[in-house]
mmCIF file of C-alpha atoms in Angstrom:
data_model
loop_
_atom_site.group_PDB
_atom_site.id
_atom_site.type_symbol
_atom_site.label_atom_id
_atom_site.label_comp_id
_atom_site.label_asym_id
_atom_site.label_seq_id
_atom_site.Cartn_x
_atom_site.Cartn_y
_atom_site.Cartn_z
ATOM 1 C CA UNK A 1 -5.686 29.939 8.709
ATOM 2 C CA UNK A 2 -7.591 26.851 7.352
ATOM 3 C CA UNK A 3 -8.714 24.679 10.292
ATOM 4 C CA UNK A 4 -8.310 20.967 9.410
ATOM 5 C CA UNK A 5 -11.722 18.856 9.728
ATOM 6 C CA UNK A 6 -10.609 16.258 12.412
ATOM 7 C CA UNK A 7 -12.221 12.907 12.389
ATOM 8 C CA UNK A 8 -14.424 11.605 14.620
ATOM 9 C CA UNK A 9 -12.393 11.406 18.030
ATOM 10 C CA UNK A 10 -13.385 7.354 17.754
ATOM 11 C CA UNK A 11 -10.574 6.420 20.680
ATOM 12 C CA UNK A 12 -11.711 9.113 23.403
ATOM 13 C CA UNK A 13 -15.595 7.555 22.683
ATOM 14 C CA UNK A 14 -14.273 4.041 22.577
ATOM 15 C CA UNK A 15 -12.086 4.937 26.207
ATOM 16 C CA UNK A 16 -15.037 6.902 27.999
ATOM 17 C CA UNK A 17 -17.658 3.873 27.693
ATOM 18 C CA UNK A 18 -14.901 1.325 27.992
ATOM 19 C CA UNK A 19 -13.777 3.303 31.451
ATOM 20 C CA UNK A 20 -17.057 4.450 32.750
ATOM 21 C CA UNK A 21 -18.327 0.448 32.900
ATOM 22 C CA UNK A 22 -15.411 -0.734 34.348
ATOM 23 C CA UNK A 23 -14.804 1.870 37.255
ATOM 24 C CA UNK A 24 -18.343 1.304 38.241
ATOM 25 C CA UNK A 25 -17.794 -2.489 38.451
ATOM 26 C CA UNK A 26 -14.542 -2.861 40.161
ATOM 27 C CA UNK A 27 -16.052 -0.070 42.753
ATOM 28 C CA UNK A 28 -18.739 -2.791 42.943
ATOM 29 C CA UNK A 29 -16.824 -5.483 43.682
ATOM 30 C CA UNK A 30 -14.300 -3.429 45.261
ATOM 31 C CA UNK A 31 -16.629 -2.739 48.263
ATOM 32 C CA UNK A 32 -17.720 -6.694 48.232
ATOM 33 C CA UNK A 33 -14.204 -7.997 48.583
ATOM 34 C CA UNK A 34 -12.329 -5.614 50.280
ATOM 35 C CA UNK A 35 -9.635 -5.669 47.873
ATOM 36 C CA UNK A 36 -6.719 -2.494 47.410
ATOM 37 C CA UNK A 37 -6.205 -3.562 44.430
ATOM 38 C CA UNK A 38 -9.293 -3.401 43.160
ATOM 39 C CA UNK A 39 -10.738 -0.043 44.837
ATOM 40 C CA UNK A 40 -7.222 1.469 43.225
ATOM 41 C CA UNK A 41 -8.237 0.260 39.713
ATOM 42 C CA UNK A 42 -11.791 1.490 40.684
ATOM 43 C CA UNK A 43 -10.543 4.741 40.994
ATOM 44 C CA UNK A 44 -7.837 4.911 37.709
ATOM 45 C CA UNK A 45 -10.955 4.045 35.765
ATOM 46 C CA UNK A 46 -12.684 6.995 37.343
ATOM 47 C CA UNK A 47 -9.577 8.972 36.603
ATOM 48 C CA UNK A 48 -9.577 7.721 33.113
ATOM 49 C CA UNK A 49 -13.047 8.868 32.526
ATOM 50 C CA UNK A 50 -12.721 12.005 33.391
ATOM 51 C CA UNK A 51 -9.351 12.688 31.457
ATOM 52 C CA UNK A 52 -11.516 11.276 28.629
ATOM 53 C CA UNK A 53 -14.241 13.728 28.761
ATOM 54 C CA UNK A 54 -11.446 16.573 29.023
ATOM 55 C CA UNK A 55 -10.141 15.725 26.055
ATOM 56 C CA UNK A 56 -13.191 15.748 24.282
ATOM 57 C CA UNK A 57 -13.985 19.024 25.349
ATOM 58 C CA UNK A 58 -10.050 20.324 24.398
ATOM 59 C CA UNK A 59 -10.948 18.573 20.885
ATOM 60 C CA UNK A 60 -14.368 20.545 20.833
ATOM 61 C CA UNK A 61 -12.699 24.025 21.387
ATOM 62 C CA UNK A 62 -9.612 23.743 19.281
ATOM 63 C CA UNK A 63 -12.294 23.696 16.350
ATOM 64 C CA UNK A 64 -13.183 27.232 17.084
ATOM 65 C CA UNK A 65 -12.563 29.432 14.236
ATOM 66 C CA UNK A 66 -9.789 32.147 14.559
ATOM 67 C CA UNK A 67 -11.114 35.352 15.756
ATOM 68 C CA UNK A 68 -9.526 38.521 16.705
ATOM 69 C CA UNK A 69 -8.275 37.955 19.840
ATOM 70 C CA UNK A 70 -6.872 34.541 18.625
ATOM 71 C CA UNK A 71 -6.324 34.976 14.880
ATOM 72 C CA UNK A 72 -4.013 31.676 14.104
ATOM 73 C CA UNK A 73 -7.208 30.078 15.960
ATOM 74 C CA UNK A 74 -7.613 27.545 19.005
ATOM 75 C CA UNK A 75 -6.021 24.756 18.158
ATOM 76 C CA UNK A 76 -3.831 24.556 21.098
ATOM 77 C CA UNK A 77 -6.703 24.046 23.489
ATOM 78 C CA UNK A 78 -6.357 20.337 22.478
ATOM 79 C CA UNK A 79 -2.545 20.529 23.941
ATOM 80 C CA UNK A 80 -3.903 22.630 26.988
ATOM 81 C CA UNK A 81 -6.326 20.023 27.986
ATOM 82 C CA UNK A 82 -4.261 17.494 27.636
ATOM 83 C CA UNK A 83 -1.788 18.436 30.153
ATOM 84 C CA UNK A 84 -4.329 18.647 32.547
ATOM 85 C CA UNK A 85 -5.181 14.996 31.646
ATOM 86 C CA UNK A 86 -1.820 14.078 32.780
ATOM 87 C CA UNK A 87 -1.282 16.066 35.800
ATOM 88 C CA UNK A 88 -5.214 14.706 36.719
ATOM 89 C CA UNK A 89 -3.742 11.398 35.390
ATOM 90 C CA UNK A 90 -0.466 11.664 37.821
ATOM 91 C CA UNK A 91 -1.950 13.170 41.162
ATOM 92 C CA UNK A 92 -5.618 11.399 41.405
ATOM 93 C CA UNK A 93 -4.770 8.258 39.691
ATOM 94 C CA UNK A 94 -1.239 7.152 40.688
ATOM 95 C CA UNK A 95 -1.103 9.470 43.877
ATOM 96 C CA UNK A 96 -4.314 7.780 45.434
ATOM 97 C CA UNK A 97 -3.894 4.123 44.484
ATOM 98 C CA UNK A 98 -0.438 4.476 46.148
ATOM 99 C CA UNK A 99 -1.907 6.224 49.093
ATOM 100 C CA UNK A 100 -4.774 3.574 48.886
ATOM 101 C CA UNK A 101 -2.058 0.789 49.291
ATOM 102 C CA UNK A 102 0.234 1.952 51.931
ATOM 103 C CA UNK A 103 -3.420 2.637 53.769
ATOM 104 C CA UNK A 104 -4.088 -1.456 52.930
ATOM 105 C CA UNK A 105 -0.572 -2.237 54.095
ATOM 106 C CA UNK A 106 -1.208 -0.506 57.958
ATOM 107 C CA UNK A 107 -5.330 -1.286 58.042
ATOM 108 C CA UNK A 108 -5.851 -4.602 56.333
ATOM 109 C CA UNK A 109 -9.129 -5.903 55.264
ATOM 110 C CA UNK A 110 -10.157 -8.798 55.026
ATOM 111 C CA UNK A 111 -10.497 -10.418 51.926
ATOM 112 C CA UNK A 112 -12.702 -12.593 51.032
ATOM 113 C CA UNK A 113 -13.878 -15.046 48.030
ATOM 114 C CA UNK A 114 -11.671 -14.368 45.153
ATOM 115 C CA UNK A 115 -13.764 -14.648 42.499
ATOM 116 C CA UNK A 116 -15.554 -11.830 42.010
ATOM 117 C CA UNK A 117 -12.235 -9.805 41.263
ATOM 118 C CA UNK A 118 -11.311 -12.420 38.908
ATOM 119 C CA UNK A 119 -14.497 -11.913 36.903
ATOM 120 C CA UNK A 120 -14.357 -8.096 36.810
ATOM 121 C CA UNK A 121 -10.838 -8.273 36.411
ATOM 122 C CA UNK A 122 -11.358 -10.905 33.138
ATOM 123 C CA UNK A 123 -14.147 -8.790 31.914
ATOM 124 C CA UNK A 124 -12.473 -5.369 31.872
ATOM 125 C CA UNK A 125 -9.061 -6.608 30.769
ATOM 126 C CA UNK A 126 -11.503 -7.509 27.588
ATOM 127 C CA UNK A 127 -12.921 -4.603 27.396
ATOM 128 C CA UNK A 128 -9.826 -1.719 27.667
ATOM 129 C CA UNK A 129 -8.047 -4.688 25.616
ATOM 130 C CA UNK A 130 -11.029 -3.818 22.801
ATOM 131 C CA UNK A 131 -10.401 0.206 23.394
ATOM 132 C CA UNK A 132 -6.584 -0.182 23.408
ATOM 133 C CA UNK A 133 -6.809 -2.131 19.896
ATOM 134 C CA UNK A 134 -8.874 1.123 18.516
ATOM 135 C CA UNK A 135 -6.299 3.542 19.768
ATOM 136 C CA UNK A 136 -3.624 1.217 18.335
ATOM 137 C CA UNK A 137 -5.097 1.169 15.229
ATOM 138 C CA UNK A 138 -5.561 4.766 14.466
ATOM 139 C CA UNK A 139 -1.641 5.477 15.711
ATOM 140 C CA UNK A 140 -0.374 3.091 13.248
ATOM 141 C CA UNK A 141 -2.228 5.260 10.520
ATOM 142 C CA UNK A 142 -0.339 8.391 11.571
ATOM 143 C CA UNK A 143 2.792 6.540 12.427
ATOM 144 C CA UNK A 144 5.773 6.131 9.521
ATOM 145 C CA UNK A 145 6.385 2.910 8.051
ATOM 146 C CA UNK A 146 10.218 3.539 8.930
ATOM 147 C CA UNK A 147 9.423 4.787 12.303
ATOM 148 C CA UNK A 148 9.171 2.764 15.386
ATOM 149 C CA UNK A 149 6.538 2.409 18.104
ATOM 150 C CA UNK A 150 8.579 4.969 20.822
ATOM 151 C CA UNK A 151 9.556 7.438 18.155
ATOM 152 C CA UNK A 152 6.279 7.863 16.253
ATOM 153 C CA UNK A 153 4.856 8.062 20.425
ATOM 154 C CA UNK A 154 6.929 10.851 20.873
ATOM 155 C CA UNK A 155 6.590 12.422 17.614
ATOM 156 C CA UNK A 156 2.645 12.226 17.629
ATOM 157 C CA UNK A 157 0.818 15.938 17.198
ATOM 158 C CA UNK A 158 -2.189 14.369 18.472
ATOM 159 C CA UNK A 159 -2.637 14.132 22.353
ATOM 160 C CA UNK A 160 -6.019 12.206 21.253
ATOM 161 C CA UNK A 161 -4.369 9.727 20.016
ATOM 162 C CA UNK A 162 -1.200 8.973 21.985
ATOM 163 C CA UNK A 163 -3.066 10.120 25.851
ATOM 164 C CA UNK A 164 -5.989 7.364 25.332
ATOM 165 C CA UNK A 165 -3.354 4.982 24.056
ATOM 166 C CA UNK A 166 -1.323 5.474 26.846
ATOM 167 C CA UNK A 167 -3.710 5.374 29.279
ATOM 168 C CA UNK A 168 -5.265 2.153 28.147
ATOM 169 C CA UNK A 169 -1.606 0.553 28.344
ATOM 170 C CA UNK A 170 -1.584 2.055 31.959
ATOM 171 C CA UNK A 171 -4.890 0.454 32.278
ATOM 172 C CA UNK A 172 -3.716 -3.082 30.904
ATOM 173 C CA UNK A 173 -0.778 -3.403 33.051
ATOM 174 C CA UNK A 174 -2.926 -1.909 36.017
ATOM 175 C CA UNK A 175 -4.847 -5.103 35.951
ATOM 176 C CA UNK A 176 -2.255 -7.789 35.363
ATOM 177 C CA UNK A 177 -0.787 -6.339 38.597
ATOM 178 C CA UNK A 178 -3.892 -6.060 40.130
ATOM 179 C CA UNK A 179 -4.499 -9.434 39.246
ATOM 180 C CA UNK A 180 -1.465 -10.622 40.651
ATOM 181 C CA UNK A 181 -2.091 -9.185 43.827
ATOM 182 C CA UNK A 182 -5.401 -10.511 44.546
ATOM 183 C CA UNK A 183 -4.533 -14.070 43.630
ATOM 184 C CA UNK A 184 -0.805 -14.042 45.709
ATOM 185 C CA UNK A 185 -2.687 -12.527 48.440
ATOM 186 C CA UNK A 186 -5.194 -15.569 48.937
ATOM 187 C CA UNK A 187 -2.664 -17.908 48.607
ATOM 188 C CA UNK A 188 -0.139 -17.010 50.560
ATOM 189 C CA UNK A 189 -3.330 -15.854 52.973
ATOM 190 C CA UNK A 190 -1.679 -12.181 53.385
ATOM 191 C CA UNK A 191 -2.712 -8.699 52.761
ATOM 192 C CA UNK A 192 0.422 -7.836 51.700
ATOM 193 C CA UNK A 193 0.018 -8.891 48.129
ATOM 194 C CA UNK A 194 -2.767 -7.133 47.762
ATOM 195 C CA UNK A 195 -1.403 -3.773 49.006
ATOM 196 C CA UNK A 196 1.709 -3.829 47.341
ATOM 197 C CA UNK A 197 -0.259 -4.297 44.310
ATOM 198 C CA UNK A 198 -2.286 -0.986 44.571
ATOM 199 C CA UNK A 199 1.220 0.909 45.222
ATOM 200 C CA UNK A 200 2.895 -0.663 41.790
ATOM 201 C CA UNK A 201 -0.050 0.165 40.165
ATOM 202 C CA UNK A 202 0.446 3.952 41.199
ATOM 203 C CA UNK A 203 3.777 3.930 40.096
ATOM 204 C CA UNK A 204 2.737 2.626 36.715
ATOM 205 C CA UNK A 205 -0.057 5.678 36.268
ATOM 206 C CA UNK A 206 2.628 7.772 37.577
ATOM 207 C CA UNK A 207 5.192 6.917 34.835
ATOM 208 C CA UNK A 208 3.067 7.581 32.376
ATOM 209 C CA UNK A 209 1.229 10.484 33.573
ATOM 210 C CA UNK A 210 5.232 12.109 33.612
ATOM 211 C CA UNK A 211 5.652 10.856 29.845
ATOM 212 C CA UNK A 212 1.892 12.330 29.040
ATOM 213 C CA UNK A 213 2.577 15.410 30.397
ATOM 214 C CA UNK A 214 6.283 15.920 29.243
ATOM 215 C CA UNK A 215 5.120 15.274 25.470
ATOM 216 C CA UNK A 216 2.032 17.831 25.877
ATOM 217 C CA UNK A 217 4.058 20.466 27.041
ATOM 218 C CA UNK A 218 6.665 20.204 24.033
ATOM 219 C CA UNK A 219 3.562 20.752 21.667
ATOM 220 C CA UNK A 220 1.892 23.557 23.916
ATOM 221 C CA UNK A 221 5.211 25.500 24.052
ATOM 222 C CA UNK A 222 5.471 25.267 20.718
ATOM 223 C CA UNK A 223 6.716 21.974 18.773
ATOM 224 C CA UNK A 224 7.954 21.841 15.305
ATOM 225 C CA UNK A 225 6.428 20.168 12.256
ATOM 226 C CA UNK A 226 8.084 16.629 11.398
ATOM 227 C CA UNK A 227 11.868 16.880 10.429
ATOM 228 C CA UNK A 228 11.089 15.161 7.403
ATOM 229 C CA UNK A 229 8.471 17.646 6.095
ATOM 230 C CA UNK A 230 10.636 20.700 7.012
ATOM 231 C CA UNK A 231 13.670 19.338 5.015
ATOM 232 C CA UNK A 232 11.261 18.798 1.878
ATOM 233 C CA UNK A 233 10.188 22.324 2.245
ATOM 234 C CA UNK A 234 13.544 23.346 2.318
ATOM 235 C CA UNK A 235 14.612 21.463 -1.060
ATOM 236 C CA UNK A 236 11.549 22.606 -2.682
ATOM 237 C CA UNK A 237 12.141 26.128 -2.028
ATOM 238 C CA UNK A 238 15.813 25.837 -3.110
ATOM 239 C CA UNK A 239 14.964 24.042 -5.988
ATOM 240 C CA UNK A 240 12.416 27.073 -7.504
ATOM 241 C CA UNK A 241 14.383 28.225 -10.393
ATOM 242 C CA UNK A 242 13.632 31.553 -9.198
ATOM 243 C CA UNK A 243 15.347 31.127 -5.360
ATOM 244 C CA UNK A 244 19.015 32.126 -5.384
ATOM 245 C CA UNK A 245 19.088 30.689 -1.579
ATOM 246 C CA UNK A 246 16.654 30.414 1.463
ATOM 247 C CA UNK A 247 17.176 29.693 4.739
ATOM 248 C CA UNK A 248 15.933 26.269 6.940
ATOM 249 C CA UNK A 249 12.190 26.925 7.462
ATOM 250 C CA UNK A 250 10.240 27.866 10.862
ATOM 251 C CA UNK A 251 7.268 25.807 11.701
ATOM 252 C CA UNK A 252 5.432 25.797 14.324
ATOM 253 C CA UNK A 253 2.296 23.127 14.947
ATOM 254 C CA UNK A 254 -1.199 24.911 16.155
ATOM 255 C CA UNK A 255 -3.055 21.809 16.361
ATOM 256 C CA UNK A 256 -2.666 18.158 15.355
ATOM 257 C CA UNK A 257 -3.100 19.206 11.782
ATOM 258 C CA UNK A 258 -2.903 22.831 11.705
ATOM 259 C CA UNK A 259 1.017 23.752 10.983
ATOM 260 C CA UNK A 260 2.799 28.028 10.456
ATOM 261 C CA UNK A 261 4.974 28.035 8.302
ATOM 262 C CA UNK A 262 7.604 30.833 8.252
ATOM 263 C CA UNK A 263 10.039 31.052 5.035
ATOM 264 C CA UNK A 264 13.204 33.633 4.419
ATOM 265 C CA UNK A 265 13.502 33.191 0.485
ATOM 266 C CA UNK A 266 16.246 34.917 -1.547
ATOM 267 C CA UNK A 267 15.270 35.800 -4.971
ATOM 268 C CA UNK A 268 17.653 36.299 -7.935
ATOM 269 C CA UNK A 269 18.159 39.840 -8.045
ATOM 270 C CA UNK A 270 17.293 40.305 -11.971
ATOM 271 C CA UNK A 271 13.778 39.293 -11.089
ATOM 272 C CA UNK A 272 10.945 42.049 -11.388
ATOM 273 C CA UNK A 273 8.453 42.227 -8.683
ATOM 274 C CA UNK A 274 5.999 40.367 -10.988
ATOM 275 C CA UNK A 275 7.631 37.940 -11.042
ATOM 276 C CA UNK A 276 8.722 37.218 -7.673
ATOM 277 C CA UNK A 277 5.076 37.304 -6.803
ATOM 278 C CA UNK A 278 5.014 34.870 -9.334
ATOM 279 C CA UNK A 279 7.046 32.534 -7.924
ATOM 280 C CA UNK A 280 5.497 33.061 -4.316
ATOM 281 C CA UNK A 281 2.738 32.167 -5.566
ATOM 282 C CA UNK A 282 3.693 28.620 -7.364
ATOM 283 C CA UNK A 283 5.769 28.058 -3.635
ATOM 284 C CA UNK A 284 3.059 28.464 -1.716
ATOM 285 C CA UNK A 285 0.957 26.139 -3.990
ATOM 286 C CA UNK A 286 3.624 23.795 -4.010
ATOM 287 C CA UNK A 287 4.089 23.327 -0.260
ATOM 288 C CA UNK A 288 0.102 23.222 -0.130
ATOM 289 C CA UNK A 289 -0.254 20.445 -2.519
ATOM 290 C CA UNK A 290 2.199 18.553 -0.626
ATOM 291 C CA UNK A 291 1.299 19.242 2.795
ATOM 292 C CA UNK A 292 -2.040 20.205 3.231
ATOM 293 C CA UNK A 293 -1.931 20.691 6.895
ATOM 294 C CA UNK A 294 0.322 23.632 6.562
ATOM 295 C CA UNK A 295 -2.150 26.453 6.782
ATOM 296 C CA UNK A 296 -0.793 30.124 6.933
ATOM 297 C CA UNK A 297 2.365 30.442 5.152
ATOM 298 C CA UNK A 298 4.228 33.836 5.658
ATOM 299 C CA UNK A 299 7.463 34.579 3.143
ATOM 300 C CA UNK A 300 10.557 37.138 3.800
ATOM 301 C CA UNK A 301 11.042 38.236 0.361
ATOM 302 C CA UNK A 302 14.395 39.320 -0.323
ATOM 303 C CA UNK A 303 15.830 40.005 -4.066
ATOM 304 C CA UNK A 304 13.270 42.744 -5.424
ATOM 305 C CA UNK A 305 14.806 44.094 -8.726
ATOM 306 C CA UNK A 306 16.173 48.115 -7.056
ATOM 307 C CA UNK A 307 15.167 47.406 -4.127
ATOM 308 C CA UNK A 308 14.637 44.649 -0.890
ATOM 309 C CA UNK A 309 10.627 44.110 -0.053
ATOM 310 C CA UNK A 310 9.540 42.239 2.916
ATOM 311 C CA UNK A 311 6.060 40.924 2.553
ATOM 312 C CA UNK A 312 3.730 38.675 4.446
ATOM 313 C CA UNK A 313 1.173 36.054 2.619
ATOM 314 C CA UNK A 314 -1.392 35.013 4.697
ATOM 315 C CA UNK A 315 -3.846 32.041 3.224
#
């Protein structure tokens, strides 16, 4: 099978310096303030990081070449990896900030000036703000133009894409809470705020750690190509004047990019073998010109003139 040549993962980059800079200065100020809130968005940067540099070593092995002992290649590393980023995502990130908060809620601390947190909490809305806006960017140019934000999320074959961008919204709404929390808490003068905001901010990582991980196991278990592209298939193959019928294609995605396809073709039954190889050969060019992320194509060739011939075509 072909392997696609992937861009340059530009979100994961953009998230792991964005991430990195942050975590180390709301740990800073974390420790100088006392704040929950803070010391949990301290540690779903960490979190973030780390997911980040897991999914650019998942993107660095799917690129392997197929060998023997994996001969449609390693493309599905890249879903592997990524549901670890979620369960990583789900039990460090939202599991400690709301054990971090209900912690705050029974040991206060006391808080002090406010402005520090504002600052760090201005400066890194800014900066995931500038990494969310490059994950944003490179979704819309794999989304539809008919398709809306949710469905082209949850019909997205790249976890590089939609796990950063989710994240980052995670990260976003992380700090508005945490935000929230820090300023309630010094003017109502209770640590309440504060705590409540570290728990709300685990739920929020845990929400979309579930969604992360729910949409990398569909692809790792074996996802389909798009609907769309499997119905064209269909009507292209049925529309060879040398197909008497075929049945609905299998497809099966290997990577972001990297799609099996599996056709049962009927031939009309005057045809030599020739020329059923013929026409293989002008469907499998066809689909190829149209898609080229289908890689290996293998065809069920029924309709041999005196007898029925089953024959794989690998590319």
């Amino acid at each position: 099978m072909q392997k696609s040549k992937s861009e340059t993962p530009i979100t994961v980059y953009g998230a792991i310096a964005a991430n990195l800079l942050v975590a180390i200065l709301k740990f800073i100020v974390a420790a100088i303030t006392g704040s929950s809130a803070m010391l949990s968005e301290g540690i779903h940067s960490t979190a973030d990081t780390g997911n980040q540099l897991l999914l650019l070593f998942g993107i660095h092995q799917s690129k392997k070449p197929a060998d023997e002992s994996h001969p449609f290649g390693h493309g599905q590393e890249l879903y592997f990896w990524s549901l670890i980023v979620a369960i990583i995502l789900f039990g460090m990130g939202g599991g400690m900030s709301i054990y971090e908060g209900i912690t705050h809620l029974v040991h206060p601390n006391e808080l002090t000036d406010p402005a520090w947190n504002y600052g760090v909490l201005a400066f890194a809305f800014v900066v995931e703000g500038i990494s969310w806006s490059i994950a944003f960017r490179e979704f819309l140019k794999q989304k539809k133009p008919d398709e809306s934000i949710w469905k082209g999320l949850s019909s997205s074959k790249d976890p590089s894409i939609f796990i950063v961008l989710g994240e980052d919204t995670a990260a976003l709404a992380g700090l508005i809470v945490a935000f929230l929390g820090v300023f309630l808490g010094h003017q109502l003068e209770s640590h309440y705020p504060d705590g409540i905001a570290s728990i709300v901010i685990g739920i929020i990582l845990g929400i979309i750690a579930i969604f992360l991980a729910y949409e990398s196991k569909s692809l790792l278990i074996g996802e389909t190509a798009a609907l769309g592209m499997v119905r064209d298939i269909h009507q292209r193959v049925r529309n060879h004047p040398a197909v008497e019928q075929a049945r609905r294609p299998l497809s099966m995605h290997f990577g972001p990019s990297e799609i099996f396809l599996s056709l049962d073709v009927q031939f009309k039954s005057d045809l030599r073998a020739s020329e059923v190889m013929k026409a293989v050969d002008e469907l499998e060019t066809n689909i190829h010109q149209a898609y080229p992320s289908v890689g290996q194509i293998f065809i069920e060739v029924e309709g041999l003139k005196d007898h029925k011939n089953k024959q794989g075509r690998d590319l």
